[in-house]
mmCIF file of C-alpha atoms in Angstrom:
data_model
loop_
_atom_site.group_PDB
_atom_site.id
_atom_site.type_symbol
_atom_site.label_atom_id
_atom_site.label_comp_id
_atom_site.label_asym_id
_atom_site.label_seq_id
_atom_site.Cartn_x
_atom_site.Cartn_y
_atom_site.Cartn_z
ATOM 1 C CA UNK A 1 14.730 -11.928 18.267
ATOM 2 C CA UNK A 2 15.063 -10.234 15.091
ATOM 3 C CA UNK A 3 11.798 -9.437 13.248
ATOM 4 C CA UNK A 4 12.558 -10.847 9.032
ATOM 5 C CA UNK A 5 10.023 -7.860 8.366
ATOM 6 C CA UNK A 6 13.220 -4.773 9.295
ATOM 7 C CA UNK A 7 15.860 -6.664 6.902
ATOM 8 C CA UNK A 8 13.296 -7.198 3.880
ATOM 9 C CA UNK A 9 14.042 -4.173 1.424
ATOM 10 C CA UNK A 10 10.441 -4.632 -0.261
ATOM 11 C CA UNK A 11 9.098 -3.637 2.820
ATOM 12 C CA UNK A 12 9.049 0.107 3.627
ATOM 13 C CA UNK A 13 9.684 0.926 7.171
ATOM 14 C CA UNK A 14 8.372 4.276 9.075
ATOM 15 C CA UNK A 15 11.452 4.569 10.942
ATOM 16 C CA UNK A 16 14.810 4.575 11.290
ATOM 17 C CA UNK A 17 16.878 2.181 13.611
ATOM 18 C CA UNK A 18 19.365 3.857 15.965
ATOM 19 C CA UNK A 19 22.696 2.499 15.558
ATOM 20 C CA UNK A 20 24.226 3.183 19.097
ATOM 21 C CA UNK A 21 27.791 2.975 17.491
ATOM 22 C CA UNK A 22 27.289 6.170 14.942
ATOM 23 C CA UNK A 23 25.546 9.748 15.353
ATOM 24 C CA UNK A 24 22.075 9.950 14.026
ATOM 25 C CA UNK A 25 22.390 10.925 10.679
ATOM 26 C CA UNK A 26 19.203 10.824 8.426
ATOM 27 C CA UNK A 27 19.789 11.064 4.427
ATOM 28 C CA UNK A 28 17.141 13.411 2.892
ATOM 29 C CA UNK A 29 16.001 10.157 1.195
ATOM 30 C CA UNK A 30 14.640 8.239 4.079
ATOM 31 C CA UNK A 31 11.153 8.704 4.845
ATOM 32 C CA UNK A 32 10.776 11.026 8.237
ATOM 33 C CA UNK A 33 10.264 9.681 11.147
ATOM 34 C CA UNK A 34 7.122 8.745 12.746
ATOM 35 C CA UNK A 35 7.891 11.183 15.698
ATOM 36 C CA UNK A 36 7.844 14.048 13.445
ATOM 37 C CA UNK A 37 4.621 13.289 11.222
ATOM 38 C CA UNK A 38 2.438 13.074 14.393
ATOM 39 C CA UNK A 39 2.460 16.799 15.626
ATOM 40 C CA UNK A 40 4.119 16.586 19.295
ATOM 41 C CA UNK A 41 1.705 16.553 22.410
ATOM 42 C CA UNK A 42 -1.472 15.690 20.210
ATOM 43 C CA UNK A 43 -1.459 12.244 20.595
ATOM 44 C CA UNK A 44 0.755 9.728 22.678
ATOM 45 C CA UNK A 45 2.494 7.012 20.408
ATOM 46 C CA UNK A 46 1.571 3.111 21.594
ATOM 47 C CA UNK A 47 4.054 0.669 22.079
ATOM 48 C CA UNK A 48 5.594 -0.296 18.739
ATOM 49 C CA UNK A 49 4.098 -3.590 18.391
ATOM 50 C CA UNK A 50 0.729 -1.894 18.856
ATOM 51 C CA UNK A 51 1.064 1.086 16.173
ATOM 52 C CA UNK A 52 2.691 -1.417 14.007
ATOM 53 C CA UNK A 53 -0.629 -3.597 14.195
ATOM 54 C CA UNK A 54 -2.724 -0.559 13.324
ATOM 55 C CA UNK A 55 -0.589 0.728 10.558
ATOM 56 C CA UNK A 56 -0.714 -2.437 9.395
ATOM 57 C CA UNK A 57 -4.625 -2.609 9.800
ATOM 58 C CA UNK A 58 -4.938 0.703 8.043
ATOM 59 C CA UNK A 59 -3.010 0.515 5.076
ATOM 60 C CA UNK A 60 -4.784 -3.135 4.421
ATOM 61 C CA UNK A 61 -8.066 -1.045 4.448
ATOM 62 C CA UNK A 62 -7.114 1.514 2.081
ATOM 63 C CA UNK A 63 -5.756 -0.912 -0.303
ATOM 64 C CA UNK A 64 -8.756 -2.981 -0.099
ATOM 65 C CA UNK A 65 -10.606 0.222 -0.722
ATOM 66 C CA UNK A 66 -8.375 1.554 -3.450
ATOM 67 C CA UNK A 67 -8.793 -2.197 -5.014
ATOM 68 C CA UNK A 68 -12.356 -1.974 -4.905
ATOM 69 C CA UNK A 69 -12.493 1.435 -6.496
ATOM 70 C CA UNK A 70 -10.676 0.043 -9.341
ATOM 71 C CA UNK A 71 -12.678 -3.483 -10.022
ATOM 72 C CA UNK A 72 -15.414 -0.972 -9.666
ATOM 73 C CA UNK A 73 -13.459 0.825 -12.964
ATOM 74 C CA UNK A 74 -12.726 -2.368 -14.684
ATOM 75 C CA UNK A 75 -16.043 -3.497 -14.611
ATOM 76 C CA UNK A 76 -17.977 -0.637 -15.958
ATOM 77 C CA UNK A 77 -15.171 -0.192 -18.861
ATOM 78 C CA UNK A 78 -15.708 -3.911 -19.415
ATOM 79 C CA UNK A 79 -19.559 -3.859 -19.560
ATOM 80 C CA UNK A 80 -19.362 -0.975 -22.001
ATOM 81 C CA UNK A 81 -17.326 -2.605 -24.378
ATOM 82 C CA UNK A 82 -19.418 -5.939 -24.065
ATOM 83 C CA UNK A 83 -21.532 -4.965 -26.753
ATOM 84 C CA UNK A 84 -18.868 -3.985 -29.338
ATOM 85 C CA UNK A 85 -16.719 -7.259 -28.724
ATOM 86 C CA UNK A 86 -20.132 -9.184 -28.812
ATOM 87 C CA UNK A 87 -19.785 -7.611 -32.611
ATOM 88 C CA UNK A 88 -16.707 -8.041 -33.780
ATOM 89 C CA UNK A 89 -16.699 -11.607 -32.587
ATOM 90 C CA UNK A 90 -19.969 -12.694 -34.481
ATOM 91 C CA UNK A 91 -18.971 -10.764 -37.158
ATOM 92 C CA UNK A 92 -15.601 -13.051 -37.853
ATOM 93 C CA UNK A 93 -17.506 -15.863 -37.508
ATOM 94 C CA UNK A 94 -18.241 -17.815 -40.472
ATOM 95 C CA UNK A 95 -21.791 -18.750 -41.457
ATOM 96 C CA UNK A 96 -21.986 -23.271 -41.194
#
């Protein structure tokens, strides 16, 4: 069964699926693959379904990280500027 997650090109995918039919032949483009980023006999690589789950897991943390940071951002720029918008709306307000 074919996972609707490899054909979607929004999705960016660690890998690269073997064709059986043509040599391996990576463009300098494509991301590398996971076998090369983790550095050979440090650490044994789960079943795919497994490190999918937990690259999945992580990158969900750092964005909900990286999102926090950044309300974090908004709201101190917005309370700052409370005070002078505060102003400029009373002051184009007409008196009655």
């Amino acid at each position: 069964m074919s996972d609707t997650r490899d054909d979607d090109p929004a999705i960016p995918t660690l890998t690269i699926q073997a064709d059986p039919a043509r040599p391996a032949e990576a463009p300098a483009e494509l991301p590398p693959l996971l076998t090369e980023v983790v550095e050979r006999g440090a650490a044994r690589l789960p079943p795919d379904p497994v490190l999918r789950a937990a690259l999945q897991a992580e990158l969900e943390h750092m964005l909900a990280q990286a999102l926090e940071r950044a309300m974090a951002h908004v709201r101190e720029e917005m309370e700052a500027e409370l005070p002078a918008a505060v102003t400029r709306v009373v002051s184009r307000l007409r008196p009655g």
